[in-house]
Amino acid sequence: LIAASNAPLSIIVVGIGEADFGPMHQIDEFLDTKQSTRDIIHFLEFRQYQHDKRALVQATLEELPEQVVDYYIEKGIQPLPMANPNQFNIVPDAYDEDADVELKLSFTGDKDATLESGGIYNETNYRLPPPVPYQPVAPVAPHYQQPGAASAPYQPEAPAGSYGQRPPAPYQPVASPAPYQPAAPPAPFAQQPAVAATPYQPAARVQPRKFRVQVPPGVASGMQIQVQNPSTGQMMVLTVPHGVVTGQVFDVNY
């Protein structure tokens, strides 16, 4: 929050529920006491305004104008000069009895305006408008056949061989199968001469490759160091063996 105080930012936090919001109040008060930090956070509890919507809106936005002005002052941004009222061409709309609301305002010496009469909006009420009553869906009338309407007569299928259909093909006897022919006996197995077995040759043992590492100053046994593999060029993390001290060398397999 301190780092973000130089940005054009305001943070408003509303605590909802019955929890202990003491730490949130401490954060708000802490930033207020920092002389080098612009106040950008404002915290309030919803339960203190849960019965008055107007008071909740007023408490939520009460620090916002001052925070905006503080930012512009800190950045050296001055407001634009006041425009001449003659430059505006404002044409009021005609009075609409159905859409417009008759209001009577009272202006005090402090340039504050209060509503004396008129208006129908209740700024302190949280209640929602009444729900729309349930409208049952009209039942769908069943469909019945009109009396006296004759249904289509039943059309039986035409018998086989009647006009317009092809007569069935005459019976064709199945040809008798060919007589059984025994299979020819297999050829005698010709034994192949034995092939002398090749003696077992053990694979040549690959000797591990090694390189030596010298322990740098300030490193003791059990500590990890980072070295470069001489073959692949990649970095490796090694642990200094037990008993090896600064200046000594040890072998590393790779």
mmCIF file of C-alpha atoms in Angstrom:
data_model
loop_
_atom_site.group_PDB
_atom_site.id
_atom_site.type_symbol
_atom_site.label_atom_id
_atom_site.label_comp_id
_atom_site.label_asym_id
_atom_site.label_seq_id
_atom_site.Cartn_x
_atom_site.Cartn_y
_atom_site.Cartn_z
ATOM 1 C CA LEU A 1 0.000 0.000 0.000
ATOM 2 C CA ILE A 2 2.866 2.386 0.714
ATOM 3 C CA ALA A 3 4.430 1.625 -2.679
ATOM 4 C CA ALA A 4 1.067 2.161 -4.420
ATOM 5 C CA SER A 5 0.423 5.512 -2.745
ATOM 6 C CA ASN A 6 2.135 7.322 -5.644
ATOM 7 C CA ALA A 7 -0.322 5.895 -8.177
ATOM 8 C CA PRO A 8 -3.730 7.415 -9.055
ATOM 9 C CA LEU A 9 -5.448 4.820 -6.898
ATOM 10 C CA SER A 10 -7.968 4.735 -4.066
ATOM 11 C CA ILE A 11 -8.828 1.553 -2.161
ATOM 12 C CA ILE A 12 -12.156 1.206 -0.348
ATOM 13 C CA VAL A 13 -12.637 -1.878 1.839
ATOM 14 C CA VAL A 14 -16.054 -2.786 3.280
ATOM 15 C CA GLY A 15 -16.035 -5.386 6.040
ATOM 16 C CA ILE A 16 -19.110 -7.639 5.968
ATOM 17 C CA GLY A 17 -20.087 -9.935 8.834
ATOM 18 C CA GLU A 18 -19.477 -10.131 12.572
ATOM 19 C CA ALA A 19 -15.700 -10.737 12.426
ATOM 20 C CA ASP A 20 -13.104 -8.711 14.320
ATOM 21 C CA PHE A 21 -11.965 -5.961 11.917
ATOM 22 C CA GLY A 22 -9.430 -4.467 14.307
ATOM 23 C CA PRO A 23 -6.396 -5.181 12.059
ATOM 24 C CA MET A 24 -8.120 -3.454 9.134
ATOM 25 C CA HIS A 25 -8.695 -0.322 11.238
ATOM 26 C CA GLN A 26 -5.022 -0.418 12.284
ATOM 27 C CA ILE A 27 -3.921 -0.480 8.626
ATOM 28 C CA ASP A 28 -6.155 2.506 7.851
ATOM 29 C CA GLU A 29 -4.873 4.467 10.843
ATOM 30 C CA PHE A 30 -1.233 3.506 10.160
ATOM 31 C CA LEU A 31 -1.310 4.976 6.657
ATOM 32 C CA ASP A 32 -2.932 8.136 8.004
ATOM 33 C CA THR A 33 0.064 8.690 10.331
ATOM 34 C CA LYS A 34 2.713 8.271 7.594
ATOM 35 C CA GLN A 35 3.682 11.804 6.609
ATOM 36 C CA SER A 36 5.469 10.733 3.397
ATOM 37 C CA THR A 37 2.605 8.496 2.232
ATOM 38 C CA ARG A 38 -0.603 9.649 0.554
ATOM 39 C CA ASP A 39 -3.695 8.161 2.170
ATOM 40 C CA ILE A 40 -5.267 5.838 -0.424
ATOM 41 C CA ILE A 41 -7.202 3.355 1.730
ATOM 42 C CA HIS A 42 -10.510 3.739 3.529
ATOM 43 C CA PHE A 43 -12.114 1.000 5.628
ATOM 44 C CA LEU A 44 -15.628 0.818 7.063
ATOM 45 C CA GLU A 45 -17.887 -1.852 8.533
ATOM 46 C CA PHE A 46 -21.165 -2.640 6.808
ATOM 47 C CA ARG A 47 -22.959 -3.553 10.045
ATOM 48 C CA GLN A 48 -22.742 0.063 11.229
ATOM 49 C CA TYR A 49 -24.807 1.193 8.193
ATOM 50 C CA GLN A 50 -26.898 -1.877 7.448
ATOM 51 C CA HIS A 51 -30.176 -0.041 8.110
ATOM 52 C CA ASP A 52 -29.376 3.179 6.248
ATOM 53 C CA LYS A 53 -28.352 2.946 2.591
ATOM 54 C CA ARG A 54 -27.751 6.676 2.290
ATOM 55 C CA ALA A 55 -25.360 6.698 5.255
ATOM 56 C CA LEU A 56 -23.486 3.726 3.794
ATOM 57 C CA VAL A 57 -22.943 5.488 0.464
ATOM 58 C CA GLN A 58 -21.864 8.685 2.208
ATOM 59 C CA ALA A 59 -19.386 6.871 4.493
ATOM 60 C CA THR A 60 -17.988 4.833 1.587
ATOM 61 C CA LEU A 61 -17.166 7.851 -0.584
ATOM 62 C CA GLU A 62 -16.403 10.489 2.056
ATOM 63 C CA GLU A 63 -12.574 10.287 1.698
ATOM 64 C CA LEU A 64 -12.483 9.862 -2.076
ATOM 65 C CA PRO A 65 -12.610 13.578 -3.097
ATOM 66 C CA GLU A 66 -9.784 14.471 -0.709
ATOM 67 C CA GLN A 67 -7.645 11.588 -1.987
ATOM 68 C CA VAL A 68 -8.130 12.758 -5.598
ATOM 69 C CA VAL A 69 -7.159 16.341 -4.709
ATOM 70 C CA ASP A 70 -4.088 15.141 -2.755
ATOM 71 C CA TYR A 71 -2.882 13.195 -5.797
ATOM 72 C CA TYR A 72 -3.154 16.190 -8.135
ATOM 73 C CA ILE A 73 -1.415 18.462 -5.613
ATOM 74 C CA GLU A 74 1.396 15.935 -5.134
ATOM 75 C CA LYS A 75 1.922 15.682 -8.907
ATOM 76 C CA GLY A 76 1.686 19.449 -9.439
ATOM 77 C CA ILE A 77 -1.389 19.187 -11.668
ATOM 78 C CA GLN A 78 -3.470 22.351 -11.557
ATOM 79 C CA PRO A 79 -7.173 22.496 -12.490
ATOM 80 C CA LEU A 80 -8.207 24.049 -15.788
ATOM 81 C CA PRO A 81 -9.486 27.619 -15.742
ATOM 82 C CA MET A 82 -13.203 28.040 -15.211
ATOM 83 C CA ALA A 83 -15.134 28.110 -18.467
ATOM 84 C CA ASN A 84 -17.300 31.057 -19.406
ATOM 85 C CA PRO A 85 -21.002 30.197 -18.863
ATOM 86 C CA ASN A 86 -21.767 31.872 -22.178
ATOM 87 C CA GLN A 87 -19.905 29.083 -23.968
ATOM 88 C CA PHE A 88 -22.526 26.525 -22.959
ATOM 89 C CA ASN A 89 -25.670 26.090 -24.998
ATOM 90 C CA ILE A 90 -28.065 24.341 -22.615
ATOM 91 C CA VAL A 91 -31.623 23.858 -23.803
ATOM 92 C CA PRO A 92 -33.935 22.360 -21.147
ATOM 93 C CA ASP A 93 -36.418 19.716 -22.209
ATOM 94 C CA ALA A 94 -40.122 20.424 -22.136
ATOM 95 C CA TYR A 95 -41.961 19.438 -18.958
ATOM 96 C CA ASP A 96 -43.337 15.887 -19.057
ATOM 97 C CA GLU A 97 -46.054 15.285 -16.485
ATOM 98 C CA ASP A 98 -45.631 11.484 -16.612
ATOM 99 C CA ALA A 99 -41.833 11.365 -16.450
ATOM 100 C CA ASP A 100 -40.786 14.442 -14.410
ATOM 101 C CA VAL A 101 -40.962 14.703 -10.605
ATOM 102 C CA GLU A 102 -41.848 17.968 -8.845
ATOM 103 C CA LEU A 103 -39.155 18.865 -6.297
ATOM 104 C CA LYS A 104 -38.751 21.825 -3.962
ATOM 105 C CA LEU A 105 -35.199 22.590 -2.826
ATOM 106 C CA SER A 106 -33.951 24.866 -0.057
ATOM 107 C CA PHE A 107 -30.477 26.470 -0.286
ATOM 108 C CA THR A 108 -28.648 27.504 2.889
ATOM 109 C CA GLY A 109 -25.851 29.995 3.355
ATOM 110 C CA ASP A 110 -23.240 27.210 3.175
ATOM 111 C CA LYS A 111 -24.335 26.432 -0.398
ATOM 112 C CA ASP A 112 -25.979 23.225 0.747
ATOM 113 C CA ALA A 113 -29.252 22.150 -0.839
ATOM 114 C CA THR A 114 -31.905 20.195 1.031
ATOM 115 C CA LEU A 115 -35.112 18.666 -0.274
ATOM 116 C CA GLU A 116 -38.209 20.244 1.258
ATOM 117 C CA SER A 117 -40.963 18.417 -0.617
ATOM 118 C CA GLY A 118 -41.626 16.218 -3.595
ATOM 119 C CA GLY A 119 -39.882 13.097 -4.792
ATOM 120 C CA ILE A 120 -40.708 9.477 -4.174
ATOM 121 C CA TYR A 121 -37.242 7.904 -3.789
ATOM 122 C CA ASN A 122 -36.308 6.610 -0.339
ATOM 123 C CA GLU A 123 -32.525 6.754 0.008
ATOM 124 C CA THR A 124 -32.449 4.848 3.302
ATOM 125 C CA ASN A 125 -34.417 1.780 2.207
ATOM 126 C CA TYR A 126 -32.643 -1.428 1.211
ATOM 127 C CA ARG A 127 -35.797 -3.339 0.299
ATOM 128 C CA LEU A 128 -36.183 -4.542 -3.253
ATOM 129 C CA PRO A 129 -39.345 -3.953 -5.291
ATOM 130 C CA PRO A 130 -42.105 -6.551 -4.753
ATOM 131 C CA PRO A 131 -41.752 -9.648 -6.895
ATOM 132 C CA VAL A 132 -43.950 -10.126 -9.909
ATOM 133 C CA PRO A 133 -46.875 -12.443 -9.029
ATOM 134 C CA TYR A 134 -46.831 -15.887 -10.554
ATOM 135 C CA GLN A 135 -48.786 -16.194 -13.773
ATOM 136 C CA PRO A 136 -49.880 -19.792 -14.465
ATOM 137 C CA VAL A 137 -49.489 -21.042 -17.999
ATOM 138 C CA ALA A 138 -52.758 -21.542 -19.846
ATOM 139 C CA PRO A 139 -53.442 -25.263 -20.460
ATOM 140 C CA VAL A 140 -53.231 -26.508 -24.008
ATOM 141 C CA ALA A 141 -56.583 -27.657 -25.400
ATOM 142 C CA PRO A 142 -56.528 -31.325 -26.515
ATOM 143 C CA HIS A 143 -56.948 -32.030 -30.203
ATOM 144 C CA TYR A 144 -59.983 -34.081 -31.178
ATOM 145 C CA GLN A 145 -61.056 -35.276 -34.627
ATOM 146 C CA GLN A 146 -64.059 -33.437 -35.942
ATOM 147 C CA PRO A 147 -67.180 -35.610 -35.937
ATOM 148 C CA GLY A 148 -68.273 -36.808 -39.349
ATOM 149 C CA ALA A 149 -64.758 -36.700 -40.800
ATOM 150 C CA ALA A 150 -64.146 -40.057 -42.464
ATOM 151 C CA SER A 151 -60.772 -41.682 -42.026
ATOM 152 C CA ALA A 152 -58.804 -43.033 -44.957
ATOM 153 C CA PRO A 153 -59.929 -46.577 -45.929
ATOM 154 C CA TYR A 154 -57.618 -49.483 -45.204
ATOM 155 C CA GLN A 155 -55.508 -50.532 -48.208
ATOM 156 C CA PRO A 156 -54.429 -54.202 -47.989
ATOM 157 C CA GLU A 157 -51.170 -55.228 -49.582
ATOM 158 C CA ALA A 158 -51.370 -56.757 -53.036
ATOM 159 C CA PRO A 159 -50.766 -60.550 -53.178
ATOM 160 C CA ALA A 160 -47.565 -61.916 -54.671
ATOM 161 C CA GLY A 161 -47.580 -62.127 -58.425
ATOM 162 C CA SER A 162 -50.240 -59.487 -58.916
ATOM 163 C CA TYR A 163 -49.970 -56.752 -61.488
ATOM 164 C CA GLY A 164 -47.174 -54.313 -60.890
ATOM 165 C CA GLN A 165 -44.986 -56.734 -58.892
ATOM 166 C CA ARG A 166 -42.276 -59.088 -60.129
ATOM 167 C CA PRO A 167 -43.043 -62.831 -59.608
ATOM 168 C CA PRO A 168 -40.589 -64.780 -57.448
ATOM 169 C CA ALA A 169 -37.639 -66.498 -59.167
ATOM 170 C CA PRO A 170 -37.947 -70.299 -59.730
ATOM 171 C CA TYR A 171 -36.158 -72.684 -57.348
ATOM 172 C CA GLN A 172 -32.522 -73.393 -58.262
ATOM 173 C CA PRO A 173 -31.022 -76.579 -56.750
ATOM 174 C CA VAL A 174 -27.703 -76.203 -54.973
ATOM 175 C CA ALA A 175 -24.736 -77.879 -56.688
ATOM 176 C CA SER A 176 -23.321 -80.920 -54.855
ATOM 177 C CA PRO A 177 -19.949 -80.408 -53.168
ATOM 178 C CA ALA A 178 -16.723 -81.807 -54.667
ATOM 179 C CA PRO A 179 -15.531 -85.190 -53.318
ATOM 180 C CA TYR A 180 -13.101 -85.176 -50.416
ATOM 181 C CA GLN A 181 -9.434 -85.107 -51.401
ATOM 182 C CA PRO A 182 -6.979 -86.140 -48.642
ATOM 183 C CA ALA A 183 -4.093 -83.750 -48.087
ATOM 184 C CA ALA A 184 -0.638 -84.767 -49.310
ATOM 185 C CA PRO A 185 1.709 -86.030 -46.570
ATOM 186 C CA PRO A 186 4.315 -83.512 -45.452
ATOM 187 C CA ALA A 187 7.880 -83.782 -46.727
ATOM 188 C CA PRO A 188 10.356 -85.485 -44.412
ATOM 189 C CA PHE A 189 12.225 -83.114 -42.093
ATOM 190 C CA ALA A 190 15.764 -82.538 -43.212
ATOM 191 C CA GLN A 191 17.949 -82.140 -40.146
ATOM 192 C CA GLN A 192 20.340 -79.238 -40.382
ATOM 193 C CA PRO A 193 23.902 -79.743 -39.171
ATOM 194 C CA ALA A 194 24.600 -78.251 -35.778
ATOM 195 C CA VAL A 195 26.300 -74.906 -35.763
ATOM 196 C CA ALA A 196 29.107 -74.406 -33.313
ATOM 197 C CA ALA A 197 28.153 -71.943 -30.603
ATOM 198 C CA THR A 198 30.083 -68.707 -30.395
ATOM 199 C CA PRO A 199 31.851 -68.349 -27.073
ATOM 200 C CA TYR A 200 30.464 -65.588 -24.801
ATOM 201 C CA GLN A 201 32.314 -62.371 -25.074
ATOM 202 C CA PRO A 202 31.690 -60.069 -22.123
ATOM 203 C CA ALA A 203 31.050 -56.474 -23.074
ATOM 204 C CA ALA A 204 33.880 -54.123 -22.598
ATOM 205 C CA ARG A 205 33.489 -52.169 -19.390
ATOM 206 C CA VAL A 206 33.179 -48.481 -19.908
ATOM 207 C CA GLN A 207 35.527 -46.644 -17.687
ATOM 208 C CA PRO A 208 33.885 -43.639 -16.007
ATOM 209 C CA ARG A 209 35.259 -40.264 -16.926
ATOM 210 C CA LYS A 210 36.444 -37.981 -14.172
ATOM 211 C CA PHE A 211 37.468 -34.421 -13.640
ATOM 212 C CA ARG A 212 38.888 -32.731 -10.608
ATOM 213 C CA VAL A 213 37.364 -29.879 -8.664
ATOM 214 C CA GLN A 214 39.284 -27.628 -6.294
ATOM 215 C CA VAL A 215 37.350 -26.389 -3.268
ATOM 216 C CA PRO A 216 37.136 -22.561 -3.458
ATOM 217 C CA PRO A 217 37.853 -20.337 -0.446
ATOM 218 C CA GLY A 218 35.146 -20.087 2.175
ATOM 219 C CA VAL A 219 33.617 -23.509 1.313
ATOM 220 C CA ALA A 220 33.765 -26.437 3.768
ATOM 221 C CA SER A 221 32.822 -30.108 3.530
ATOM 222 C CA GLY A 222 29.105 -30.770 3.196
ATOM 223 C CA MET A 223 28.418 -27.486 1.372
ATOM 224 C CA GLN A 224 27.217 -27.348 -2.238
ATOM 225 C CA ILE A 225 29.060 -25.642 -5.078
ATOM 226 C CA GLN A 226 28.213 -25.137 -8.765
ATOM 227 C CA VAL A 227 30.722 -26.198 -11.453
ATOM 228 C CA GLN A 228 30.643 -26.558 -15.246
ATOM 229 C CA ASN A 229 30.760 -29.987 -16.916
ATOM 230 C CA PRO A 230 33.884 -29.994 -19.164
ATOM 231 C CA SER A 231 32.166 -32.168 -21.814
ATOM 232 C CA THR A 232 28.615 -30.793 -22.067
ATOM 233 C CA GLY A 233 29.196 -27.277 -20.738
ATOM 234 C CA GLN A 234 26.183 -27.615 -18.444
ATOM 235 C CA MET A 235 26.303 -26.462 -14.822
ATOM 236 C CA MET A 236 26.382 -29.149 -12.093
ATOM 237 C CA VAL A 237 25.645 -28.833 -8.369
ATOM 238 C CA LEU A 238 28.133 -30.833 -6.255
ATOM 239 C CA THR A 239 28.431 -31.489 -2.539
ATOM 240 C CA VAL A 240 31.922 -31.178 -1.088
ATOM 241 C CA PRO A 241 32.880 -34.616 0.372
ATOM 242 C CA HIS A 242 33.484 -35.059 4.083
ATOM 243 C CA GLY A 243 37.002 -34.114 5.163
ATOM 244 C CA VAL A 244 37.776 -31.977 2.113
ATOM 245 C CA VAL A 245 38.627 -28.370 3.006
ATOM 246 C CA THR A 246 39.419 -25.171 1.142
ATOM 247 C CA GLY A 247 42.183 -25.582 -1.460
ATOM 248 C CA GLN A 248 41.951 -29.379 -1.678
ATOM 249 C CA VAL A 249 40.677 -31.212 -4.767
ATOM 250 C CA PHE A 250 38.280 -34.146 -5.219
ATOM 251 C CA ASP A 251 37.292 -36.288 -8.227
ATOM 252 C CA VAL A 252 33.861 -36.124 -9.865
ATOM 253 C CA ASN A 253 32.530 -38.898 -12.161
ATOM 254 C CA TYR A 254 30.457 -37.929 -15.207
#
